[in-house]
Amino acid sequence: MNNTAKPESKGQEPQQPRQGFPYWGLFWGILIAIIINMLFPIVGTNRIVPADYGTFISKVDSGLVKAVVIEDRQILFQTASPDGKADSTFQTGAMDDPQLVERLINASSPNKDGKIIFTKKIQKENSALMNFILLWLLPCVIMILVWRSVTRTMRSRMNGVGMGNFMSFGSSGARIYAESQIKTTFADVAGQEEAKEALKEIVEFLHNPEKYRQIGANLPKGALLVGPPGTGKTLIARAVAGEANVPFFSISGSEFVQMFVGMGATKVRDLFKQAGEKAPCIIFIDEIDAIGKKRENSIGGNDEREQTLNQLLTEMDGFDGNKGVVILAATNRPESLDKALLRPGRFDRRIQMELPDLEGRKAILEVHLKKVRHDDIDISVVARATSGSSGAEIANIVNEAALRAVRMGRQSVTTADLEESVETVMAGAQKKNKVISGTEKKIVAYHEIGHALVAALQTDSAPVHKITIVPRTSGALGYTMQVDTEDQVLMSRRELMNRIATLTGGRAAEEVVCGTVTTGASNDIGQATRIARAMVTRYGMSEQYDMMELETRNNVYLGGDSSLACSADTAADVDKVVLGMIKDAHAKARKLISDNLDIMHEAAGLLMEKETITGEEFMEIVRRRRGAKE
Ligand code: ADP
Ligand code: MG
Ligand code: ZN
């Protein structure tokens, strides 16, 4: 690796990669001036009034005209006003009038000598130079400029990667362009305080590498941002560059793996070479798992990828950490990365980005609400309703709310917009004109009230926020929204069992009240089974299997798929245990519902009438009826 890069100078302007034509302003100014000159050759101070030819002749005959200018297509003439104060100028179309000259000679005029001054204007020929400029030079210049801006936008679309690939195979095909002025700062990243804290040191290092060098400290060369999709990994990497005010080389892992064998490795080499020249700077490799996957020992693995990874490892070892090149990488599959990438001296810092908690969601909402015009928003209501959402989803919710406000013809976003868009994002848009038959509507209403009632009667369940039977585009015919009042980190066995009971409450209501079962419960069944299975296989919450791990989880950040870690016999028995738990919960739900049929009927009646009721309205019925019983 060459180490001849110039010494870093602190506070120096970040270098501009390929600055464009620097005199844009001047250029446009001149261009506009030329256009104006061409379009408006005469910009006189007098106002020119249009007049018809008859008026012109009659003014000439009555001796009012002082001067006439005959042009190819128009005639301009000046008259003295009767009171002799101001002269006025008129304009009329040129007429094929052979007697005009004679008429002008003979006419009288207010001029001293009593004669009209008249002349024909000589049409000016454009000069040869002017012709050359207008017809040749200008179009050329315009074309060059258009070309440059087109190539530039294409380049930035391709995420900073040069377009040379089509034309050449050399290392120039792997040019990567740095973005020099990143506007993103830590203020744009809400929540994620721990991640910011960890990255601040890197910013400090980039600002002042000398301080670290003097003491002999080596900062980590690389940091790995790990977390579920949409938690702001890409965002925070840009923010580091923005805060440190250094060039930002950003490339996605998949861009290394190309059609041509060897290109990936070349690209890596080129990237580090350029970064060395631009130090201090940041290299950001997004979705690094595309190249950083564990190398397999099988013959005929993905050669291209392994070459690229080897090159990356070599480069990371090769360059001098004190030069001020910091490598950030992001992934949501950390467990799939090659161990060699994670050893000290490479990506030895791991920065965890988590799904935001309640406070985090409030902060993210605030950041994104700044971008839209809004009324007073009850942020905590919205933040509570978005439990489990990532930053990207919250950004999307705010945008949906703004779109909804526009659709409704309003000028600003309201809390109601946000609440509706939370539901749109979670359950799809409302299908207002879908017709549902009377019996179906009744079943859906009882089903939803069943969920809500079972939730409400088990004190540990989260309060019901809203019940609705307006169908959604996702296929949901109705749903019960539960909202946690606070973020929960731990769930007890009791709470999980209650949750399963709540999920079975819909079906239980169908059975108890309508005497039928429908397909409407399929989603509930899936969720209930997943919870029950996890309780047995992962949380050690069954007597039979105590604290034995029966399942391992992969890809925790991407939904998570699990693979059994037990024998087939055990697996069959686990199924029985899971079934038992679900049956218990179902029986409990059925009992709660048949004991409180009066509440069921009243609440379902109200729901059928209004289609959407709030948690408060529902709880009012529950409290009143239960109060009456005691
Ligand atoms: P990731 O790379 O982790 O998948 P991104 O950084 O691409 O996620 O985030 C996508 C978008 O989500 C961002 O552009 C931003 O608008 C929003 N976002 C995510 N997390 C946050 C956060 N903590 N604060 C503010 N906005 C966020
Ligand atoms: Mg990303
Ligand atoms: Zn249901």
PDB file of C-alpha atoms and ligand atoms in Angstrom, residues 187-192 196 227-237 284 286-287 330 332 353-354 356 360 363-365 367-368 371 390-396, ligand 1:
ATOM      1  CA  ALA A 187     -29.631  15.336  14.854  1.00  0.00           C
ATOM      2  CA  ASP A 188     -31.340  13.532  11.968  1.00  0.00           C
ATOM      3  CA  VAL A 189     -30.956  10.235  13.747  1.00  0.00           C
ATOM      4  CA  ALA A 190     -33.445  10.073  16.568  1.00  0.00           C
ATOM      5  CA  GLY A 191     -32.981   7.760  19.514  1.00  0.00           C
ATOM      6  CA  GLN A 192     -30.108   5.292  19.067  1.00  0.00           C
ATOM      7  CA  LYS A 196     -24.282   7.697  18.529  1.00  0.00           C
ATOM      8  CA  GLY A 227     -29.564  -4.362  13.437  1.00  0.00           C
ATOM      9  CA  PRO A 228     -32.925  -5.049  11.855  1.00  0.00           C
ATOM     10  CA  PRO A 229     -33.780  -3.356   8.547  1.00  0.00           C
ATOM     11  CA  GLY A 230     -34.937   0.229   8.747  1.00  0.00           C
ATOM     12  CA  THR A 231     -33.361   1.078  12.085  1.00  0.00           C
ATOM     13  CA  GLY A 232     -31.186   3.765  10.528  1.00  0.00           C
ATOM     14  CA  LYS A 233     -27.862   2.023   9.891  1.00  0.00           C
ATOM     15  CA  THR A 234     -27.308   3.687   6.537  1.00  0.00           C
ATOM     16  CA  LEU A 235     -28.575   6.933   7.970  1.00  0.00           C
ATOM     17  CA  ILE A 236     -26.209   6.961  10.932  1.00  0.00           C
ATOM     18  CA  ALA A 237     -23.217   6.097   8.723  1.00  0.00           C
ATOM     19  CA  PHE A 284     -19.084   2.719   4.061  1.00  0.00           C
ATOM     20  CA  ASP A 286     -23.636  -1.278   3.077  1.00  0.00           C
ATOM     21  CA  GLU A 287     -25.105  -4.781   3.264  1.00  0.00           C
ATOM     22  CA  ALA A 330     -23.776  -2.397   7.911  1.00  0.00           C
ATOM     23  CA  ASN A 332     -28.684  -7.310   9.294  1.00  0.00           C
ATOM     24  CA  MET A 353     -28.990  -0.598  16.287  1.00  0.00           C
ATOM     25  CA  GLU A 354     -32.183  -1.735  17.931  1.00  0.00           C
ATOM     26  CA  PRO A 356     -36.787   1.952  18.845  1.00  0.00           C
ATOM     27  CA  GLY A 360     -37.136   6.401  20.613  1.00  0.00           C
ATOM     28  CA  ALA A 363     -38.077  11.110  18.978  1.00  0.00           C
ATOM     29  CA  ILE A 364     -38.242   9.625  15.484  1.00  0.00           C
ATOM     30  CA  LEU A 365     -41.775  10.938  15.056  1.00  0.00           C
ATOM     31  CA  VAL A 367     -37.709  14.308  13.589  1.00  0.00           C
ATOM     32  CA  HIS A 368     -39.976  13.322  10.737  1.00  0.00           C
ATOM     33  CA  LYS A 371     -40.553  17.824   7.629  1.00  0.00           C
ATOM     34  CA  SER A 390     -38.713   0.542  12.843  1.00  0.00           C
ATOM     35  CA  GLY A 391     -37.587   4.067  12.097  1.00  0.00           C
ATOM     36  CA  ALA A 392     -38.189   3.526   8.407  1.00  0.00           C
ATOM     37  CA  GLU A 393     -41.754   2.436   9.085  1.00  0.00           C
ATOM     38  CA  ILE A 394     -42.377   5.488  11.236  1.00  0.00           C
ATOM     39  CA  ALA A 395     -40.990   7.717   8.490  1.00  0.00           C
ATOM     40  CA  ASN A 396     -43.393   6.001   6.132  1.00  0.00           C
TER      41      ASN A 396
HETATM   42  P1  ADP B   1     -31.220   0.582   7.459  1.00  0.00           P
HETATM   43  O1  ADP B   1     -30.013   0.959   6.688  1.00  0.00           O
HETATM   44  O2  ADP B   1     -30.949   0.300   8.904  1.00  0.00           O
HETATM   45  O3  ADP B   1     -32.025  -0.500   6.839  1.00  0.00           O
HETATM   46  P2  ADP B   1     -31.952   3.244   6.837  1.00  0.00           P
HETATM   47  O4  ADP B   1     -30.824   3.957   7.476  1.00  0.00           O
HETATM   48  O5  ADP B   1     -31.866   3.078   5.376  1.00  0.00           O
HETATM   49  O6  ADP B   1     -32.179   1.832   7.516  1.00  0.00           O
HETATM   50  O7  ADP B   1     -33.287   3.974   7.254  1.00  0.00           O
HETATM   51  C1  ADP B   1     -34.312   4.251   6.325  1.00  0.00           C
HETATM   52  C2  ADP B   1     -35.047   5.513   6.686  1.00  0.00           C
HETATM   53  O8  ADP B   1     -35.751   5.355   7.905  1.00  0.00           O
HETATM   54  C3  ADP B   1     -34.126   6.675   6.928  1.00  0.00           C
HETATM   55  O9  ADP B   1     -33.850   7.329   5.746  1.00  0.00           O
HETATM   56  C4  ADP B   1     -34.926   7.548   7.873  1.00  0.00           C
HETATM   57  O10 ADP B   1     -35.817   8.369   7.171  1.00  0.00           O
HETATM   58  C5  ADP B   1     -35.731   6.543   8.649  1.00  0.00           C
HETATM   59  N1  ADP B   1     -35.108   6.258   9.945  1.00  0.00           N
HETATM   60  C6  ADP B   1     -34.664   5.064  10.372  1.00  0.00           C
HETATM   61  N2  ADP B   1     -34.178   5.153  11.612  1.00  0.00           N
HETATM   62  C7  ADP B   1     -34.293   6.429  12.003  1.00  0.00           C
HETATM   63  C8  ADP B   1     -33.958   7.146  13.192  1.00  0.00           C
HETATM   64  N3  ADP B   1     -33.393   6.555  14.244  1.00  0.00           N
HETATM   65  N4  ADP B   1     -34.233   8.459  13.229  1.00  0.00           N
HETATM   66  C9  ADP B   1     -34.790   9.073  12.186  1.00  0.00           C
HETATM   67  N5  ADP B   1     -35.124   8.466  11.039  1.00  0.00           N
HETATM   68  C10 ADP B   1     -34.896   7.149  10.934  1.00  0.00           C
END
